[in-house]
Tab-separated table of C-alpha atoms and ligand atoms in Angstrom:
chain	number	residue	atom	x	y	z
A	1	MET	CA	-18.416	-22.483	-18.742
A	2	GLU	CA	-17.127	-19.084	-20.656
A	3	GLU	CA	-14.047	-18.086	-20.751
A	4	ASN	CA	-14.238	-14.470	-18.793
A	5	TRP	CA	-16.935	-15.220	-16.678
A	6	GLN	CA	-15.859	-13.078	-14.515
A	7	GLN	CA	-15.581	-10.095	-16.798
A	8	LEU	CA	-12.085	-9.039	-16.026
A	9	ASP	CA	-9.519	-7.291	-18.129
A	10	PRO	CA	-7.486	-9.799	-20.039
A	11	LYS	CA	-4.247	-8.447	-18.339
A	12	LEU	CA	-5.818	-9.210	-14.759
A	13	GLN	CA	-7.322	-12.826	-15.887
A	14	ALA	CA	-3.652	-13.778	-16.713
A	15	LEU	CA	-2.679	-12.532	-13.437
A	16	VAL	CA	-4.586	-14.136	-11.124
A	17	ALA	CA	-3.978	-17.026	-13.042
A	18	GLN	CA	-0.359	-17.001	-12.696
A	19	VAL	CA	-0.772	-15.635	-8.787
A	20	ASN	CA	-3.029	-18.855	-8.234
A	21	VAL	CA	0.050	-21.072	-9.211
A	22	GLN	CA	2.760	-18.956	-7.340
A	23	ILE	CA	0.577	-19.354	-4.142
A	24	GLN	CA	0.158	-23.072	-4.567
A	25	PRO	CA	2.762	-23.944	-1.490
A	26	GLN	CA	1.606	-21.657	1.057
A	27	LEU	CA	-2.071	-23.111	0.060
A	28	ALA	CA	-0.832	-26.384	1.134
A	29	LYS	CA	1.069	-25.261	4.282
A	30	ILE	CA	-2.200	-23.757	5.368
A	31	GLY	CA	-3.957	-26.611	4.661
A	32	GLN	CA	-1.659	-28.814	6.742
A	33	GLN	CA	-2.257	-26.350	9.630
A	34	VAL	CA	-5.779	-26.489	9.345
A	35	LEU	CA	-5.728	-30.328	9.809
A	36	TYR	CA	-4.078	-30.181	12.501
A	37	ASN	CA	-5.817	-27.624	14.543
A	38	GLN	CA	-8.926	-29.355	13.578
A	39	HIS	CA	-7.606	-32.568	14.609
A	40	LYS	CA	-6.690	-30.758	18.374
A	41	VAL	CA	-10.633	-29.450	18.176
A	42	LEU	CA	-12.302	-32.524	17.308
A	43	THR	CA	-9.953	-34.660	19.877
A	44	ALA	CA	-11.528	-32.063	22.745
A	45	PHE	CA	-15.562	-32.578	21.476
A	46	ARG	CA	-14.690	-36.459	21.590
A	47	GLU	CA	-12.981	-36.601	24.986
A	48	GLN	CA	-15.675	-33.821	26.608
A	49	GLN	CA	-18.392	-36.088	25.135
A	50	VAL	CA	-20.139	-33.351	23.683
A	51	ALA	CA	-23.697	-34.718	22.783
A	52	ALA	CA	-27.164	-33.487	21.032
A	53	THR	CA	-28.116	-32.497	24.819
A	54	SER	CA	-25.553	-30.557	24.872
A	55	PHE	CA	-27.241	-27.668	22.940
A	56	ALA	CA	-30.271	-27.418	24.856
A	57	GLY	CA	-29.276	-24.314	26.514
A	58	THR	CA	-30.496	-22.391	29.968
A	59	THR	CA	-32.887	-19.692	30.964
A	60	GLY	CA	-33.003	-17.682	33.972
A	61	TYR	CA	-29.876	-18.499	36.570
A	62	GLY	CA	-28.627	-20.873	33.982
A	63	TYR	CA	-27.828	-23.617	36.884
A	64	ASP	CA	-26.569	-26.774	35.741
A	65	ASP	CA	-26.128	-25.848	32.266
A	66	GLU	CA	-24.033	-28.810	31.333
A	67	GLY	CA	-23.559	-27.974	27.681
A	68	ARG	CA	-22.301	-24.434	28.564
A	69	ASP	CA	-19.929	-26.389	31.608
A	70	GLN	CA	-18.577	-28.803	28.320
A	71	LEU	CA	-18.298	-25.847	26.105
A	72	ASP	CA	-16.057	-24.298	28.920
A	73	ALA	CA	-13.978	-27.377	29.135
A	74	VAL	CA	-13.674	-27.443	24.931
A	75	TYR	CA	-12.190	-24.588	24.560
A	76	ALA	CA	-9.671	-25.190	27.527
A	77	GLN	CA	-8.518	-28.303	26.148
A	78	ALA	CA	-8.330	-27.071	22.704
A	79	PHE	CA	-6.058	-24.099	23.911
A	80	GLY	CA	-4.304	-26.098	26.548
A	81	GLY	CA	-5.450	-24.247	29.525
A	82	GLU	CA	-6.771	-26.058	32.662
A	83	ALA	CA	-9.939	-23.622	32.641
A	84	ALA	CA	-12.062	-21.546	30.152
A	85	ILE	CA	-15.519	-19.133	30.661
A	86	VAL	CA	-17.033	-19.039	27.077
A	87	ARG	CA	-19.925	-16.911	27.100
A	88	PRO	CA	-22.617	-14.902	24.995
A	89	GLN	CA	-22.491	-12.710	27.800
A	90	PHE	CA	-19.031	-11.215	27.134
A	91	VAL	CA	-20.385	-8.613	24.429
A	92	SER	CA	-17.188	-8.111	23.029
A	93	GLY	CA	-13.464	-9.293	22.456
A	94	THR	CA	-12.730	-5.958	24.367
A	95	HIS	CA	-15.479	-6.479	26.836
A	96	ALA	CA	-13.353	-9.728	27.509
A	97	ILE	CA	-10.180	-8.379	27.986
A	98	GLY	CA	-11.349	-6.297	29.939
A	99	THR	CA	-13.215	-8.392	32.515
A	100	ALA	CA	-9.283	-10.024	32.807
A	101	PHE	CA	-8.223	-7.125	34.002
A	102	PHE	CA	-10.626	-6.139	36.325
A	103	GLY	CA	-11.023	-9.797	37.408
A	104	LEU	CA	-7.021	-9.748	37.889
A	105	LEU	CA	-6.065	-6.334	39.570
A	106	ARG	CA	-6.295	-4.177	42.321
A	107	PRO	CA	-6.221	-0.904	43.336
A	108	GLY	CA	-2.309	-0.082	43.702
A	109	ASP	CA	-1.421	-2.844	41.100
A	110	GLU	CA	0.113	-1.741	37.457
A	111	LEU	CA	-0.546	-3.237	34.285
A	112	LEU	CA	2.457	-3.433	31.925
A	113	TYR	CA	1.751	-3.864	28.125
A	114	LEU	CA	5.127	-5.389	26.698
A	115	THR	CA	3.567	-4.765	23.167
A	116	GLY	CA	3.308	-1.032	23.034
A	117	MET	CA	0.064	0.845	23.147
A	118	PRO	CA	-2.602	-1.331	23.204
A	119	TYR	CA	-5.881	-1.396	20.933
A	120	ASP	CA	-8.043	1.250	20.688
A	121	THR	CA	-10.412	0.282	22.782
A	122	LEU	CA	-8.556	-0.767	25.660
A	123	GLN	CA	-7.234	2.784	26.267
A	124	GLU	CA	-10.175	3.622	27.140
A	125	VAL	CA	-10.723	0.387	29.851
A	126	ILE	CA	-7.047	1.641	30.827
A	127	GLY	CA	-8.016	5.033	31.170
A	128	VAL	CA	-5.171	6.704	28.848
A	129	ALA	CA	-8.109	7.369	26.315
A	130	GLY	CA	-11.885	9.054	26.671
A	131	ASN	CA	-12.855	10.750	29.955
A	132	GLY	CA	-11.336	8.205	32.560
A	133	VAL	CA	-14.987	6.948	34.411
A	134	GLY	CA	-15.059	3.381	35.372
A	135	SER	CA	-11.340	2.905	33.864
A	136	LEU	CA	-8.605	0.910	35.727
A	137	LYS	CA	-7.298	4.335	36.187
A	138	GLU	CA	-10.127	5.219	38.414
A	139	PHE	CA	-9.645	2.152	40.445
A	140	GLY	CA	-6.183	2.851	41.418
A	141	ILE	CA	-4.930	0.641	38.580
A	142	SER	CA	-1.445	2.227	37.169
A	143	PHE	CA	-0.624	1.567	33.543
A	144	ASP	CA	2.886	1.356	31.579
A	145	TYR	CA	3.736	0.138	28.208
A	146	VAL	CA	7.171	-0.576	26.681
A	147	PRO	CA	7.943	1.390	23.611
A	148	LEU	CA	8.258	-0.370	20.721
A	149	THR	CA	11.509	-0.233	19.192
A	150	THR	CA	11.957	1.371	15.530
A	151	ALA	CA	11.795	-1.938	13.743
A	152	GLY	CA	8.162	-2.606	15.536
A	153	LYS	CA	9.617	-5.108	17.695
A	154	VAL	CA	9.138	-5.404	21.725
A	155	ALA	CA	12.032	-3.852	23.091
A	156	VAL	CA	13.536	-6.852	25.672
A	157	ALA	CA	16.339	-5.054	26.931
A	158	GLN	CA	13.972	-2.295	28.443
A	159	ILE	CA	11.298	-4.575	30.152
A	160	ALA	CA	13.581	-4.614	33.415
A	161	ALA	CA	13.015	-0.643	33.660
A	162	HIS	CA	9.296	-1.156	33.582
A	163	LEU	CA	8.863	-4.133	36.058
A	164	LYS	CA	8.103	-2.294	39.420
A	165	PRO	CA	6.990	-4.384	42.357
A	166	GLN	CA	3.521	-3.325	41.676
A	167	THR	CA	3.393	-5.327	38.379
A	168	LYS	CA	0.693	-7.660	38.799
A	169	VAL	CA	-0.168	-8.085	35.206
A	170	VAL	CA	2.179	-8.261	31.562
A	171	ALA	CA	0.138	-8.056	28.586
A	172	ILE	CA	1.199	-8.663	25.125
A	173	GLN	CA	-1.403	-8.222	22.317
A	174	ARG	CA	-0.646	-10.892	19.558
A	175	SER	CA	-2.454	-8.796	16.432
A	176	ARG	CA	-1.448	-5.684	15.299
A	177	GLY	CA	-4.870	-4.132	15.307
A	178	TYR	CA	-4.543	-0.515	13.656
A	179	ALA	CA	-0.765	-0.144	14.372
A	180	SER	CA	1.704	-0.308	11.589
A	181	ARG	CA	3.864	-2.910	13.800
A	182	ASP	CA	3.498	-6.689	12.114
A	183	SER	CA	1.744	-8.840	14.414
A	184	PHE	CA	3.860	-11.087	16.803
A	185	THR	CA	4.612	-14.982	16.304
A	186	ILE	CA	4.113	-17.610	18.979
A	187	ALA	CA	7.503	-18.182	18.514
A	188	GLU	CA	8.155	-14.442	19.553
A	189	ILE	CA	5.629	-14.151	22.173
A	190	ALA	CA	7.346	-17.364	23.796
A	191	ALA	CA	10.605	-15.721	23.767
A	192	MET	CA	8.586	-12.365	25.585
A	193	ILE	CA	6.984	-14.560	28.009
A	194	LYS	CA	10.631	-16.220	29.141
A	195	ALA	CA	11.694	-12.871	29.506
A	196	VAL	CA	9.567	-11.720	31.757
A	197	ARG	CA	9.666	-14.994	33.783
A	198	GLN	CA	13.430	-14.833	34.092
A	199	LEU	CA	12.818	-11.084	35.534
A	200	ALA	CA	9.548	-11.461	38.054
A	201	PRO	CA	8.635	-15.414	37.812
A	202	ASP	CA	5.159	-14.342	39.952
A	203	VAL	CA	3.721	-11.962	37.661
A	204	THR	CA	0.637	-12.665	35.898
A	205	ILE	CA	1.245	-12.542	31.701
A	206	PHE	CA	-2.201	-12.022	29.869
A	207	VAL	CA	-1.940	-12.445	26.021
A	208	ASP	CA	-4.576	-10.297	23.995
A	209	ASN	CA	-5.734	-13.131	21.391
A	210	CYS	CA	-7.812	-11.467	19.077
A	211	TYR	CA	-7.188	-12.298	15.731
A	212	GLY	CA	-4.690	-15.168	16.263
A	213	GLU	CA	-6.683	-18.226	17.468
A	214	PHE	CA	-5.986	-21.031	14.808
A	215	SER	CA	-3.708	-19.298	12.716
A	216	GLU	CA	-0.903	-21.168	13.926
A	217	THR	CA	-0.413	-24.489	15.311
A	218	GLN	CA	-0.095	-23.440	19.173
A	219	GLU	CA	-1.732	-20.355	21.065
A	220	PRO	CA	-0.052	-18.548	23.537
A	221	LEU	CA	-0.894	-20.744	26.707
A	222	ALA	CA	1.143	-23.220	25.127
A	223	VAL	CA	4.035	-21.316	25.470
A	224	GLY	CA	3.703	-20.173	28.846
A	225	ALA	CA	1.113	-17.486	29.281
A	226	ASP	CA	-1.184	-17.790	32.132
A	227	LEU	CA	-4.422	-16.361	30.680
A	228	MET	CA	-5.679	-15.425	27.226
A	229	ALA	CA	-9.028	-13.942	26.124
A	230	GLY	CA	-10.475	-13.091	22.394
A	231	SER	CA	-13.871	-12.420	20.329
A	232	LEU	CA	-16.312	-15.004	19.217
A	233	ILE	CA	-16.865	-12.792	16.019
A	234	LYS	CA	-13.286	-13.383	15.253
A	235	ASN	CA	-11.530	-16.679	14.952
A	236	PRO	CA	-13.056	-18.990	17.537
A	237	GLY	CA	-16.789	-18.221	16.520
A	238	GLY	CA	-16.238	-19.781	12.996
A	239	GLY	CA	-18.376	-17.470	11.347
A	240	ILE	CA	-21.405	-18.930	13.364
A	241	ALA	CA	-21.663	-17.699	16.930
A	242	LYS	CA	-23.514	-14.810	17.086
A	243	THR	CA	-21.854	-13.030	19.905
A	244	GLY	CA	-19.681	-13.942	22.920
A	245	GLY	CA	-16.292	-13.614	24.193
A	246	TYR	CA	-14.002	-16.030	25.901
A	247	VAL	CA	-11.361	-16.173	28.613
A	248	ALA	CA	-9.134	-19.439	28.932
A	249	GLY	CA	-5.790	-20.277	30.928
A	250	ARG	CA	-5.098	-21.160	34.725
A	251	ARG	CA	-8.184	-22.379	36.999
A	252	ASP	CA	-7.488	-19.964	39.466
A	253	LEU	CA	-7.543	-16.786	37.451
A	254	VAL	CA	-10.234	-17.882	35.331
A	255	LYS	CA	-12.270	-18.034	38.670
A	256	LYS	CA	-11.167	-14.313	39.186
A	257	VAL	CA	-12.370	-13.295	36.234
A	258	GLY	CA	-15.683	-15.260	36.243
A	259	TYR	CA	-15.951	-12.922	39.875
A	260	ALA	CA	-15.598	-9.965	37.526
A	261	LEU	CA	-17.659	-10.644	34.944
A	262	THR	CA	-20.573	-11.578	37.468
A	263	VAL	CA	-19.814	-10.955	40.760
A	264	PRO	CA	-18.202	-12.540	43.637
A	265	GLY	CA	-19.546	-15.635	44.858
A	266	ILE	CA	-21.640	-16.214	41.728
A	267	GLY	CA	-18.755	-16.255	39.188
A	268	ALA	CA	-19.147	-17.903	35.795
A	269	ASP	CA	-21.880	-20.665	38.099
A	270	GLU	CA	-24.457	-18.265	36.514
A	271	ALA	CA	-25.335	-17.280	33.000
A	272	ALA	CA	-28.213	-18.232	30.741
A	273	THR	CA	-27.063	-19.781	27.560
A	274	LEU	CA	-30.294	-19.413	25.693
A	275	ASN	CA	-30.250	-20.794	22.083
A	276	ASN	CA	-26.898	-19.489	22.010
A	277	LEU	CA	-24.702	-23.460	22.818
A	278	SER	CA	-25.527	-25.040	19.278
A	279	ASP	CA	-23.480	-21.532	17.440
A	280	MET	CA	-21.045	-21.245	19.636
A	281	PHE	CA	-20.009	-25.607	19.488
A	282	GLN	CA	-20.394	-25.700	15.712
A	283	GLY	CA	-18.654	-22.426	15.228
A	284	PHE	CA	-15.576	-23.636	17.483
A	285	PHE	CA	-15.655	-26.880	15.302
A	286	LEU	CA	-15.622	-24.885	11.956
A	287	ALA	CA	-13.017	-22.326	13.538
A	288	PRO	CA	-9.837	-24.101	12.341
A	289	HIS	CA	-11.291	-24.591	8.398
A	290	VAL	CA	-12.471	-20.804	8.676
A	291	VAL	CA	-9.198	-19.500	9.703
A	292	GLY	CA	-7.616	-21.622	6.640
A	293	GLU	CA	-10.170	-20.231	4.258
A	294	ALA	CA	-9.548	-16.457	5.939
A	295	LEU	CA	-5.662	-17.335	5.898
A	296	LYS	CA	-5.850	-18.290	2.273
A	297	GLY	CA	-7.744	-15.506	1.379
A	298	ALA	CA	-4.964	-12.986	2.817
A	299	VAL	CA	-1.895	-14.987	0.976
A	300	PHE	CA	-4.249	-14.491	-2.385
A	301	THR	CA	-4.466	-10.473	-1.386
A	302	ALA	CA	-1.009	-10.283	-0.716
A	303	ALA	CA	0.542	-12.087	-3.636
A	304	LEU	CA	-2.265	-10.456	-6.068
A	305	LEU	CA	-1.426	-6.972	-4.615
A	306	GLY	CA	2.104	-7.193	-4.329
A	307	GLN	CA	2.356	-8.310	-8.408
A	308	LEU	CA	0.964	-4.833	-8.413
A	309	LYS	CA	3.735	-3.400	-6.768
A	310	LEU	CA	1.564	-2.222	-3.662
A	311	ASP	CA	3.162	-2.284	-0.455
A	312	VAL	CA	1.499	-4.968	1.163
A	313	HIS	CA	1.987	-6.684	4.991
A	314	PRO	CA	2.403	-9.405	5.694
A	315	THR	CA	3.931	-10.852	1.931
A	316	TRP	CA	2.458	-13.601	0.796
A	317	GLN	CA	5.015	-16.148	1.599
A	318	ALA	CA	5.722	-14.370	5.281
A	319	PRO	CA	4.601	-16.464	8.445
A	320	ARG	CA	1.274	-15.079	9.536
A	321	THR	CA	-0.219	-15.267	12.843
A	322	ASP	CA	-3.397	-13.501	12.523
A	323	LEU	CA	-6.014	-12.731	9.787
A	324	ILE	CA	-5.243	-9.061	9.130
A	325	GLN	CA	-3.889	-8.214	5.713
A	326	THR	CA	-2.938	-4.686	5.180
A	327	VAL	CA	-2.430	-2.832	1.828
A	328	ASN	CA	-0.880	0.558	1.291
A	329	PHE	CA	-2.713	2.591	-1.241
A	330	GLY	CA	-0.559	5.668	-1.599
A	331	ASN	CA	-3.817	7.704	-2.350
A	332	ALA	CA	-7.295	7.892	-1.201
A	333	SER	CA	-9.444	7.259	-4.628
A	334	ALA	CA	-7.505	3.886	-4.993
A	335	MET	CA	-8.346	3.028	-1.476
A	336	VAL	CA	-11.965	3.902	-1.205
A	337	THR	CA	-12.525	2.593	-4.722
A	338	PHE	CA	-10.755	-0.765	-3.269
A	339	ALA	CA	-13.284	-0.578	-0.387
A	340	LYS	CA	-16.353	0.200	-2.274
A	341	ALA	CA	-15.793	-2.913	-4.339
A	342	ILE	CA	-15.283	-5.064	-1.914
A	343	GLN	CA	-18.917	-4.107	-0.077
A	344	GLN	CA	-20.711	-4.440	-3.838
A	345	PHE	CA	-18.978	-7.860	-3.930
A	346	SER	CA	-20.220	-9.214	-0.256
A	347	PRO	CA	-23.540	-11.351	0.566
A	348	ILE	CA	-24.580	-8.683	2.455
A	349	ASP	CA	-25.643	-5.151	2.106
A	350	ALA	CA	-24.127	-5.269	-1.706
A	351	TYR	CA	-25.967	-2.704	-2.813
A	352	VAL	CA	-25.274	-0.160	-0.198
A	353	ALA	CA	-21.756	1.974	-0.803
A	354	PRO	CA	-19.379	2.504	2.247
A	355	ILE	CA	-18.471	6.388	2.646
A	356	PRO	CA	-15.786	7.680	4.630
A	357	SER	CA	-16.476	9.520	7.889
A	358	ALA	CA	-15.840	10.339	11.389
A	359	MET	CA	-15.768	7.763	13.750
A	360	ALA	CA	-15.190	8.934	18.218
A	361	GLY	CA	-11.618	8.383	19.191
A	362	TYR	CA	-10.084	8.626	15.417
A	363	GLU	CA	-8.444	11.672	14.078
A	364	ASP	CA	-8.918	10.955	10.544
A	365	PRO	CA	-12.210	9.757	8.415
A	366	ILE	CA	-12.350	5.843	8.302
A	367	ILE	CA	-13.767	4.010	5.439
A	368	MET	CA	-15.349	0.330	6.216
A	369	ALA	CA	-16.614	-1.837	4.211
A	370	ALA	CA	-18.227	-5.166	5.798
A	371	GLY	CA	-21.339	-6.759	4.064
A	372	THR	CA	-21.416	-9.724	7.079
A	373	PHE	CA	-24.187	-11.996	8.200
A	374	VAL	CA	-23.000	-11.216	12.011
A	375	GLN	CA	-22.854	-7.329	12.273
A	376	GLY	CA	-19.303	-6.561	12.360
A	377	ALA	CA	-18.020	-9.906	12.215
A	378	SER	CA	-14.233	-9.457	11.161
A	379	VAL	CA	-13.847	-13.222	10.589
A	380	GLU	CA	-16.193	-12.266	7.661
A	381	LEU	CA	-14.315	-10.294	4.904
A	382	SER	CA	-14.039	-6.870	5.685
A	383	ALA	CA	-12.085	-4.068	4.964
A	384	ASP	CA	-11.419	-0.819	6.677
A	385	GLY	CA	-8.653	1.866	7.481
A	386	PRO	CA	-8.259	5.815	8.135
A	387	LEU	CA	-8.141	7.876	5.256
A	388	ARG	CA	-4.345	9.090	5.575
A	389	PRO	CA	-1.086	8.101	3.984
A	390	PRO	CA	-0.160	5.660	3.451
A	391	TYR	CA	-3.787	5.253	2.828
A	392	THR	CA	-3.313	1.639	4.445
A	393	LEU	CA	-6.431	-0.756	3.790
A	394	TYR	CA	-7.202	-3.531	6.886
A	395	ILE	CA	-8.343	-6.388	5.616
A	396	GLN	CA	-9.127	-9.572	7.197
A	397	GLY	CA	-11.356	-12.426	7.376
A	398	GLY	CA	-13.628	-14.195	4.677
A	399	LEU	CA	-15.572	-17.407	5.582
A	400	THR	CA	-14.639	-18.998	2.350
A	401	PHE	CA	-11.757	-18.360	-0.123
A	402	GLU	CA	-13.367	-18.771	-3.147
A	403	HIS	CA	-15.434	-15.254	-1.587
A	404	VAL	CA	-12.261	-13.501	-1.219
A	405	GLN	CA	-10.838	-14.285	-4.731
A	406	LEU	CA	-13.937	-13.078	-6.146
A	407	ALA	CA	-13.883	-9.926	-4.166
A	408	ILE	CA	-10.596	-9.076	-4.159
A	409	THR	CA	-10.154	-9.781	-7.871
A	410	ALA	CA	-13.322	-7.152	-8.484
A	411	ALA	CA	-11.602	-4.671	-6.099
A	412	VAL	CA	-8.279	-4.937	-8.116
A	413	ASN	CA	-10.311	-4.469	-11.253
A	414	ALA	CA	-12.377	-1.391	-10.371
A	415	VAL	CA	-9.217	0.286	-9.225
A	416	PHE	CA	-6.225	-1.116	-11.858
A	417	PHE	CA	-7.933	-2.544	-14.660
A	418	SER	CA	-11.254	-0.598	-15.688
A	419	GLN	CA	-11.152	2.022	-18.102
A	420	LYS	CA	-11.653	5.635	-16.382
B	1	PLP	C1	-10.712	-7.023	17.654
B	1	PLP	C2	-9.389	-6.589	19.059
B	1	PLP	C3	-10.056	-6.330	20.157
B	1	PLP	C4	-11.439	-6.474	20.694
B	1	PLP	O1	-12.188	-6.130	19.982
B	1	PLP	P1	-13.746	-5.962	19.930
B	1	PLP	O2	-14.089	-5.259	18.776
B	1	PLP	O3	-14.246	-5.414	21.479
B	1	PLP	O4	-14.066	-7.515	20.076
B	1	PLP	C5	-8.754	-5.995	21.027
B	1	PLP	N1	-7.618	-6.514	20.352
B	1	PLP	C6	-7.254	-6.754	19.514
B	1	PLP	C7	-5.546	-6.683	18.969
B	1	PLP	C8	-7.955	-7.084	18.229
B	1	PLP	O5	-8.203	-6.788	17.131
């Protein structure tokens, strides 16, 4: 192999070599975590007796879909819940989370977010953004949130003041989304749940688990959450599932969510799985490893850009609870050049150039680099963000650590080392 086959500036080549040594202890820790999570998933597959016939799938009503029931049971077991609904009929993470809210809340009830304002798309479900049609608000379900502290943490002392007799669901968003706060670790979520239980033992505690699955050794259900939900084109789909979402947790609550997904009476008992089961099973089996690859890629990204004195969150050695790595570029030109290079080093659509453009619900133009096999799948390497100070790119995913290394190194080369 020739020495500089990546055709990098020699200074960058040396820096990458240094970073790869620097991050070894972190990569080893991630490897141990992947092993633990793989065991958890493998055990669920073995004990639920997944078989070649489990992939058959159904059409029409989807009656007697044994593979679908087994997939639900595998998810429930691996995530530490009593029950789960895993379906291609959940069109996205937002849909799974929104269905959970519509399943759990009734007119007159209140939804309380502990983690500040929720993720952008959920704001329309709740009715605090958008035109309100069909929202929880239109159905007479009110909303409140506990503002984060200036340090971006949950204001535990303020929770009591926001809990009302009508508060029926308390929601926790694990991942930061597009917010500037840090994501909340399982240990932090455990502390939040403990605080809420002391004040309101009967309230239902829900966790938006998007981007979080398998990025630690425990999931929110293990530390007392009643229900959680997420997207299959993020972590638990393992890059293989083509669509779908899940909810998992207490059996009685999962049943109610099933009624909201379809209709009362039918609930989760009807749903044709068509040809999706094989991908959904295989993706879940691969998910611990794929999440590990993405986490290793994020550590590499944080370390390399940190060496270049950029403001990165989390830093390379900080604990992680999701796939998101942010980098502040400080100016639009560096941010856009970086995103374009990520696109150029994607397996799909490498030949197109992302252009910052206006998007519904956002005030500033957004740049999005995503050359993914599954449309919009952010378990695959992607980078996006609004063009406004401090020019933060949200970089997430990566099916293989090697792909992330190649793309990030090429992007760093383009922005910081190529001759202008
Ligand atoms: C991705 C995400 C969602 C759901 O997004 P979809 O694009 O609808 O799958 C919800 N909450 C958070 C924190 C997310 O990151």
